[in-house]
Tab-separated table of C-alpha atoms in Angstrom:
chain	number	residue	atom	x	y	z
A	19	ALA	CA	20.471	11.593	-36.434
A	20	CYS	CA	21.617	13.041	-33.160
A	21	SER	CA	21.319	16.779	-32.872
A	22	SER	CA	23.236	17.991	-29.837
A	23	PHE	CA	25.511	20.731	-28.612
A	24	PHE	CA	27.902	21.344	-25.722
A	25	HIS	CA	27.433	24.446	-23.608
A	26	ALA	CA	29.753	25.512	-20.789
A	27	THR	CA	29.479	28.260	-18.198
A	28	ALA	CA	31.326	29.092	-15.021
A	29	HIS	CA	28.697	27.261	-13.005
A	30	ALA	CA	27.523	24.309	-15.066
A	31	GLU	CA	28.096	22.326	-18.210
A	32	THR	CA	25.273	20.836	-20.259
A	33	VAL	CA	24.945	18.605	-23.255
A	34	SER	CA	21.565	18.525	-24.965
A	35	GLY	CA	19.724	17.633	-28.113
A	36	THR	CA	16.476	16.627	-29.761
A	37	ILE	CA	15.031	13.132	-29.338
A	38	VAL	CA	12.093	13.391	-31.728
A	39	ASP	CA	9.656	16.153	-32.664
A	40	THR	CA	9.380	18.455	-29.635
A	41	PHE	CA	10.971	16.013	-27.188
A	42	THR	CA	14.454	16.988	-26.034
A	43	TRP	CA	17.086	15.830	-23.579
A	44	SER	CA	19.832	17.535	-21.622
A	45	PHE	CA	22.565	16.318	-19.299
A	46	ASP	CA	23.964	18.606	-16.626
A	47	THR	CA	27.521	17.470	-15.951
A	48	ASN	CA	27.659	19.587	-12.803
A	49	THR	CA	24.724	17.838	-11.093
A	50	ASP	CA	24.886	14.598	-13.124
A	51	THR	CA	21.211	15.083	-13.959
A	52	LEU	CA	19.557	13.880	-17.173
A	53	THR	CA	16.373	15.817	-18.018
A	54	ILE	CA	13.870	14.714	-20.648
A	55	SER	CA	11.474	17.422	-21.814
A	56	GLY	CA	8.421	17.519	-24.017
A	57	GLU	CA	4.647	17.500	-23.941
A	58	GLY	CA	2.179	14.628	-24.244
A	59	ALA	CA	3.035	10.996	-24.909
A	60	LEU	CA	6.376	10.029	-26.362
A	61	PRO	CA	5.540	8.524	-29.775
A	62	GLN	CA	5.450	4.778	-30.099
A	63	SER	CA	7.698	5.129	-33.117
A	64	LEU	CA	10.476	5.921	-30.633
A	65	THR	CA	11.879	2.400	-30.512
A	66	GLU	CA	14.485	0.843	-28.258
A	67	TYR	CA	17.103	1.338	-30.968
A	68	ALA	CA	16.881	5.108	-31.160
A	69	VAL	CA	17.220	6.933	-27.873
A	70	GLY	CA	20.087	5.502	-25.911
A	71	SER	CA	22.890	6.712	-28.136
A	72	TYR	CA	22.125	10.332	-27.278
A	73	TRP	CA	23.474	10.078	-23.740
A	74	LYS	CA	25.540	6.924	-24.094
A	75	ALA	CA	28.741	8.826	-23.281
A	76	PHE	CA	27.344	9.859	-19.877
A	77	GLU	CA	25.488	6.747	-18.754
A	78	SER	CA	27.990	5.862	-16.014
A	79	ASP	CA	27.671	9.391	-14.565
A	80	ILE	CA	23.870	9.790	-14.514
A	81	GLN	CA	22.727	10.086	-10.880
A	82	HIS	CA	19.341	11.737	-11.317
A	83	ILE	CA	16.700	11.620	-14.045
A	84	ILE	CA	13.970	14.252	-14.319
A	85	ILE	CA	10.953	13.698	-16.570
A	86	ASP	CA	9.128	16.868	-17.644
A	87	ASP	CA	5.726	17.320	-15.945
A	88	ALA	CA	4.089	17.783	-19.339
A	89	ILE	CA	5.092	14.314	-20.511
A	90	THR	CA	2.032	12.195	-19.875
A	91	GLU	CA	3.155	8.767	-21.020
A	92	PHE	CA	6.153	6.700	-22.029
A	93	GLN	CA	4.691	4.139	-24.357
A	94	ARG	CA	7.792	1.975	-24.097
A	95	VAL	CA	9.550	3.260	-20.997
A	96	SER	CA	11.651	0.227	-20.128
A	97	ASN	CA	12.956	-0.279	-23.641
A	98	GLY	CA	12.409	3.035	-25.393
A	99	LEU	CA	14.235	5.155	-22.852
A	100	ALA	CA	17.373	3.129	-22.672
A	101	THR	CA	21.057	3.799	-23.006
A	102	GLY	CA	23.154	1.852	-25.463
A	103	SER	CA	23.791	0.886	-29.040
A	104	GLU	CA	21.359	1.827	-31.785
A	105	ASN	CA	21.945	-1.457	-33.548
A	106	ASN	CA	22.315	-4.058	-30.835
A	107	LEU	CA	19.780	-4.661	-28.072
A	108	ALA	CA	22.356	-6.645	-26.129
A	109	TYR	CA	24.170	-3.406	-25.314
A	110	LEU	CA	21.127	-1.535	-24.068
A	111	THR	CA	21.255	-0.150	-20.540
A	112	ARG	CA	17.820	0.650	-19.169
A	113	PHE	CA	17.253	3.487	-16.741
A	114	SER	CA	16.875	0.924	-13.961
A	115	GLU	CA	20.325	-0.450	-14.758
A	116	LEU	CA	22.284	2.816	-14.741
A	117	PRO	CA	25.114	2.147	-12.271
A	118	ALA	CA	25.174	5.523	-10.496
A	119	LEU	CA	21.443	6.313	-10.550
A	120	LYS	CA	20.096	7.711	-7.276
A	121	SER	CA	16.670	9.039	-8.244
A	122	ILE	CA	14.117	9.365	-11.025
A	123	SER	CA	11.268	11.852	-10.782
A	124	ASP	CA	9.142	14.430	-12.482
A	125	SER	CA	10.143	18.095	-12.312
A	126	PRO	CA	10.567	19.289	-8.697
A	127	GLU	CA	9.727	22.926	-9.520
A	128	ASN	CA	6.114	22.710	-8.314
A	129	GLY	CA	6.660	19.867	-5.874
A	130	TYR	CA	7.157	16.278	-6.949
A	131	ALA	CA	4.210	14.537	-8.577
A	132	TRP	CA	6.339	11.434	-8.108
A	133	LYS	CA	9.880	10.527	-7.133
A	134	LEU	CA	11.659	7.209	-6.714
A	135	ASP	CA	14.578	7.739	-4.323
A	136	LEU	CA	16.935	4.802	-4.747
A	137	GLU	CA	19.266	5.975	-1.968
A	138	ASN	CA	16.551	6.022	0.688
A	139	ASN	CA	14.401	3.294	-0.895
A	140	SER	CA	11.346	5.510	-0.929
A	141	LEU	CA	8.597	6.243	-3.437
A	142	THR	CA	6.791	9.569	-3.177
A	143	ILE	CA	3.584	10.180	-5.133
A	144	GLY	CA	2.092	13.658	-5.088
A	145	SER	CA	-0.432	13.636	-7.914
A	146	ASP	CA	-3.044	11.392	-9.483
A	147	SER	CA	-1.199	11.951	-12.770
A	148	PHE	CA	1.462	9.443	-11.700
A	149	GLN	CA	1.574	6.291	-13.822
A	150	THR	CA	3.365	3.102	-12.878
A	151	GLY	CA	4.630	3.002	-16.463
A	152	PHE	CA	7.037	5.805	-15.597
A	153	LEU	CA	8.906	3.319	-13.412
A	154	GLU	CA	8.651	0.240	-15.603
A	155	GLY	CA	11.808	-1.805	-15.260
A	156	PHE	CA	12.449	-0.706	-11.664
A	157	ASP	CA	12.054	-3.229	-8.853
A	158	LEU	CA	9.538	-1.490	-6.602
A	159	THR	CA	9.652	-4.403	-4.172
A	160	SER	CA	12.904	-2.886	-2.889
A	161	ILE	CA	11.243	0.257	-1.517
A	162	HIS	CA	10.901	0.728	2.244
A	163	GLN	CA	8.711	3.822	2.453
A	164	LEU	CA	5.658	4.804	0.426
A	165	ILE	CA	4.568	8.429	0.712
A	166	LEU	CA	1.170	9.449	-0.689
A	167	ASN	CA	1.505	13.210	-0.472
A	168	ASP	CA	-1.140	15.932	-0.586
A	169	GLY	CA	-2.640	15.936	-4.066
A	170	VAL	CA	-3.153	12.169	-4.266
A	171	THR	CA	-6.781	11.052	-3.980
A	172	PHE	CA	-6.189	7.333	-4.542
A	173	CYS	CA	-3.364	4.843	-4.219
A	174	PRO	CA	-2.221	3.344	-7.547
A	175	ASP	CA	-1.687	-0.385	-7.899
A	176	LEU	CA	2.080	-0.599	-7.446
A	177	GLN	CA	2.360	-4.385	-7.845
A	178	LEU	CA	4.422	-4.712	-4.660
A	179	ASN	CA	3.536	-8.403	-4.358
A	180	GLY	CA	3.306	-8.421	-0.568
A	181	THR	CA	6.587	-6.551	0.022
A	182	LEU	CA	6.800	-5.544	3.684
A	183	LEU	CA	7.212	-1.764	3.881
A	184	GLU	CA	8.565	0.098	6.877
A	185	SER	CA	5.863	2.749	6.564
A	186	VAL	CA	3.049	4.143	4.441
A	187	THR	CA	2.448	7.872	4.891
A	188	ILE	CA	-0.911	9.322	3.776
A	189	GLY	CA	-1.440	13.037	3.196
A	190	GLN	CA	-4.510	15.244	3.403
A	191	SER	CA	-6.054	14.451	0.020
A	192	LEU	CA	-6.411	10.658	-0.086
A	193	GLN	CA	-10.098	9.742	-0.121
A	194	LYS	CA	-10.478	6.418	-1.953
A	195	LYS	CA	-9.767	2.946	-0.603
A	196	ASP	CA	-8.481	1.611	-3.945
A	197	ASN	CA	-5.475	-0.715	-3.551
A	198	LEU	CA	-4.858	0.170	0.109
A	199	THR	CA	-5.551	-3.387	1.242
A	200	LYS	CA	-2.751	-4.569	-1.073
A	201	LEU	CA	-0.194	-2.741	1.068
A	202	ASN	CA	1.778	-4.697	3.657
A	203	THR	CA	3.436	-2.323	6.094
A	204	GLU	CA	4.786	-2.075	9.608
A	205	LYS	CA	2.739	1.084	10.107
A	206	PHE	CA	0.377	3.570	8.506
A	207	ALA	CA	0.678	7.278	9.331
A	208	VAL	CA	-2.112	9.662	8.304
A	209	ASP	CA	-2.147	13.470	8.213
A	210	ALA	CA	-4.522	14.749	10.894
A	211	GLN	CA	-6.209	16.991	8.304
A	212	ASN	CA	-7.292	14.032	6.161
A	213	LYS	CA	-11.103	13.880	6.202
A	214	TYR	CA	-11.457	10.203	5.306
A	215	PHE	CA	-8.758	8.177	7.087
A	216	ALA	CA	-6.957	7.940	10.408
A	217	SER	CA	-4.290	5.692	11.878
A	218	TYR	CA	-4.398	3.932	15.220
A	219	ASN	CA	-1.519	1.844	16.557
A	220	GLY	CA	-0.124	1.718	13.018
A	221	SER	CA	-3.252	0.364	11.283
A	222	LEU	CA	-5.473	2.292	8.870
A	223	TYR	CA	-9.057	3.160	9.816
A	224	ALA	CA	-11.950	5.277	8.657
A	225	LYS	CA	-11.751	8.785	10.094
A	226	ASP	CA	-14.041	8.006	13.035
A	227	LEU	CA	-12.172	4.736	13.777
A	228	SER	CA	-15.371	2.725	13.341
A	229	GLU	CA	-14.044	0.702	10.381
A	230	LEU	CA	-10.718	-1.047	9.897
A	231	ILE	CA	-9.560	-0.345	6.326
A	232	CYS	CA	-6.214	-2.166	6.390
A	233	SER	CA	-4.281	-3.605	9.285
A	234	LYS	CA	-0.564	-3.141	9.719
A	235	ASN	CA	1.564	-6.263	9.552
A	236	LEU	CA	0.381	-8.197	12.583
A	237	SER	CA	2.932	-9.931	14.743
A	238	ALA	CA	0.757	-9.901	17.853
A	239	TYR	CA	-2.175	-12.175	18.598
A	240	ASP	CA	-4.431	-9.220	19.361
A	241	LEU	CA	-5.325	-6.521	16.820
A	242	ASP	CA	-5.119	-3.864	19.588
A	243	ALA	CA	-7.965	-1.911	17.996
A	244	PRO	CA	-9.707	1.274	19.165
A	245	SER	CA	-12.884	0.911	21.201
A	246	GLN	CA	-14.847	2.631	18.411
A	247	LEU	CA	-14.200	-0.236	15.980
A	248	ARG	CA	-17.407	-1.840	14.722
A	249	THR	CA	-16.604	-3.013	11.157
A	250	ILE	CA	-13.702	-4.918	9.644
A	251	GLY	CA	-13.832	-3.957	5.988
A	252	PRO	CA	-13.278	-6.029	2.838
A	253	ASN	CA	-9.785	-7.572	2.781
A	254	ALA	CA	-8.857	-5.367	5.752
A	255	LEU	CA	-6.852	-8.120	7.408
A	256	ASN	CA	-5.104	-9.060	4.182
A	257	GLY	CA	-2.448	-6.341	4.123
A	258	GLY	CA	-0.208	-8.326	1.806
A	259	ASN	CA	-0.644	-11.455	3.955
A	260	ALA	CA	-0.588	-9.475	7.185
A	261	LEU	CA	-1.959	-12.273	9.339
A	262	LYS	CA	1.040	-14.386	10.228
A	263	GLN	CA	-0.575	-16.698	12.729
A	264	SER	CA	-3.861	-16.238	14.569
A	265	ILE	CA	-6.027	-13.364	15.659
A	266	VAL	CA	-8.628	-12.318	18.200
A	267	ILE	CA	-11.366	-10.249	16.524
A	268	PRO	CA	-11.859	-7.328	18.948
A	269	TRP	CA	-14.838	-7.203	21.248
A	270	GLY	CA	-17.313	-4.631	19.979
A	271	VAL	CA	-16.964	-5.552	16.319
A	272	THR	CA	-20.422	-6.088	14.867
A	273	THR	CA	-19.727	-6.526	11.135
A	274	LEU	CA	-17.260	-8.477	9.016
A	275	ASP	CA	-17.285	-7.549	5.333
A	276	GLY	CA	-16.492	-9.859	2.434
A	277	TYR	CA	-13.186	-11.716	2.631
A	278	ALA	CA	-12.249	-9.898	5.832
A	279	LEU	CA	-9.957	-12.841	6.667
A	280	LEU	CA	-8.445	-13.180	3.205
A	281	GLY	CA	-4.874	-12.844	4.463
A	282	ILE	CA	-5.046	-15.457	7.179
A	283	ASN	CA	-2.517	-18.253	7.100
A	284	TRP	CA	-3.735	-21.789	6.781
A	285	ASP	CA	-3.780	-23.747	10.029
A	286	SER	CA	-4.428	-20.535	11.985
A	287	THR	CA	-7.004	-19.746	14.644
A	288	VAL	CA	-9.580	-16.943	14.700
A	289	ILE	CA	-11.485	-16.067	17.885
A	290	PHE	CA	-14.790	-14.240	17.427
A	291	PRO	CA	-16.628	-12.002	19.926
A	292	ASP	CA	-20.281	-12.327	20.823
A	293	THR	CA	-20.840	-8.750	19.646
A	294	LEU	CA	-20.726	-9.927	16.019
A	295	THR	CA	-24.147	-9.622	14.390
A	296	ASP	CA	-23.561	-9.319	10.643
A	297	ILE	CA	-21.384	-10.984	7.987
A	298	ASP	CA	-21.468	-9.575	4.476
A	299	GLY	CA	-20.598	-12.427	2.120
A	300	ASP	CA	-17.873	-15.001	2.597
A	301	ILE	CA	-15.205	-13.843	5.064
A	302	LEU	CA	-12.733	-16.626	4.306
A	303	SER	CA	-11.056	-17.937	1.171
A	304	ILE	CA	-8.685	-20.873	1.557
A	305	PRO	CA	-8.319	-24.211	-0.256
A	306	ARG	CA	-10.723	-26.874	0.898
A	307	ASP	CA	-7.826	-29.188	1.728
A	308	SER	CA	-6.549	-26.632	4.285
A	309	SER	CA	-7.874	-25.905	7.752
A	310	VAL	CA	-8.607	-22.836	9.869
A	311	THR	CA	-9.934	-23.059	13.425
A	312	PHE	CA	-12.830	-20.806	14.418
A	313	ILE	CA	-13.367	-20.377	18.156
A	314	TYR	CA	-16.674	-18.817	19.181
A	315	SER	CA	-19.391	-19.149	21.795
A	316	SER	CA	-22.623	-21.062	21.464
A	317	ALA	CA	-24.428	-17.698	21.446
A	318	ASN	CA	-22.683	-16.633	18.209
A	319	SER	CA	-25.152	-17.760	15.571
A	320	VAL	CA	-23.662	-15.718	12.689
A	321	ILE	CA	-20.295	-17.474	12.843
A	322	LYS	CA	-21.967	-20.837	13.356
A	323	GLU	CA	-23.895	-20.245	10.132
A	324	GLN	CA	-20.740	-19.172	8.266
A	325	ALA	CA	-18.850	-22.288	9.366
A	326	GLN	CA	-21.649	-24.798	8.902
A	327	GLY	CA	-20.912	-27.458	6.316
A	328	ARG	CA	-17.432	-26.149	5.449
A	329	ILE	CA	-14.786	-28.824	5.788
A	330	GLU	CA	-11.976	-26.247	5.769
A	331	ILE	CA	-13.273	-24.693	9.006
A	332	ASN	CA	-12.682	-26.486	12.300
A	333	SER	CA	-15.258	-25.091	14.744
A	334	VAL	CA	-14.550	-24.984	18.476
A	335	ILE	CA	-17.769	-23.907	20.181
A	336	LEU	CA	-17.454	-22.807	23.808
A	337	ASP	CA	-19.962	-21.776	26.430
A	338	SER	CA	-18.132	-18.436	26.651
A	339	VAL	CA	-15.163	-16.692	25.036
A	340	VAL	CA	-14.686	-14.262	27.919
A	341	GLN	CA	-11.181	-15.609	28.619
A	342	TYR	CA	-9.998	-14.128	25.316
A	343	TYR	CA	-11.235	-10.642	26.230
A	344	PRO	CA	-9.863	-9.942	29.724
A	345	GLN	CA	-9.743	-6.152	29.310
A	346	THR	CA	-13.174	-5.770	27.763
A	347	THR	CA	-15.465	-8.286	29.391
A	348	SER	CA	-15.811	-9.430	32.941
A	349	SER	CA	-17.704	-12.286	34.488
A	350	ALA	CA	-17.906	-10.182	37.657
A	351	GLY	CA	-20.674	-7.981	36.224
A	352	PHE	CA	-19.907	-4.311	35.607
A	353	VAL	CA	-17.297	-2.914	33.198
A	354	THR	CA	-16.532	0.739	32.435
A	355	GLU	CA	-16.172	1.556	28.734
A	356	ASN	CA	-15.717	5.097	27.377
A	357	GLY	CA	-16.982	6.602	30.603
A	358	ASN	CA	-20.088	4.420	30.782
A	359	THR	CA	-20.569	1.329	32.904
A	360	TYR	CA	-22.201	-1.727	31.367
A	361	TYR	CA	-23.346	-5.035	32.804
A	362	TYR	CA	-21.919	-8.335	31.589
A	363	LYS	CA	-23.452	-11.704	32.254
A	364	ASP	CA	-21.312	-14.791	31.695
A	365	GLY	CA	-18.846	-12.657	29.782
A	366	LYS	CA	-21.469	-11.271	27.403
A	367	LYS	CA	-22.600	-7.678	27.289
A	368	VAL	CA	-26.294	-7.490	28.152
A	369	THR	CA	-27.838	-5.150	25.633
A	370	GLY	CA	-30.250	-2.491	26.842
A	371	LEU	CA	-28.727	-2.247	30.338
A	372	GLN	CA	-26.581	0.804	30.979
A	373	TYR	CA	-25.551	2.172	34.329
A	374	ILE	CA	-24.042	5.696	34.608
């Protein structure tokens, strides 16, 4: 049975009642906000037939939904917290289908642990307590901005399925790489106080810029990486299928980690520098009836070994790849890098020779 009352003041009007046990609901007709309060997990006995009738009369007016911070889990969020008939599923209106809904979030009193802003197509996560189940039924592939605020130490798996985001913003607290390579974005932005990550030209790197964690969506042929880059990490060039065509692996890169080229399109071309000395596992995963072209010099034994005997790799072996690195290498001899001058012979950096 529905237990509710109507309360009016000069400033606001609310309707509220009990859902089950200690879980309650209230609707503020002044702000068009539905608040669900309680502590712990909503019981599984709360079926799709029970809840919706409580606020059925207001479903066309609900613009904002606030879920109490103390609620840890909706065991049946997409069905259980619905609006409609107790007796007929056909008349259920899920939160995601409310016609006027603009946002759903936890309580904003101590800063949002999470908020889906449907007006601005943004998802803000501010705590590791966020669960994707809170937003079950919502199409997260429609979001444009993902904000991982201070308080988040890892990125949850949002099941964005390669959706191209306008931006991913990372706060001070993020420290784990989990799920970052699943993000496909036009740019990463990282708080300068973050101790683990940094952004450079829109891509995500380790703090010292020595490792590429996840590239932005690449429309250019060149990665345009920092000079400090030495390692392209696992799946770093995936980025939700970030590689649209072909790519030049930057000069100076020494290590490619497993499946570094996972996101490359079939029939693309990858150019490798002579600085490459180590490959950790298989860097490529495509069907054997497809083809990717690897261009590298005869001096590049690590790529030659990776490509040997693989029918899906078309190897183009050149005497030199210097023409692909005009700003880094020079057949003329000396090149200044980071304040130091190095000698190049036939487009290859001669190790052990340094001229100040």
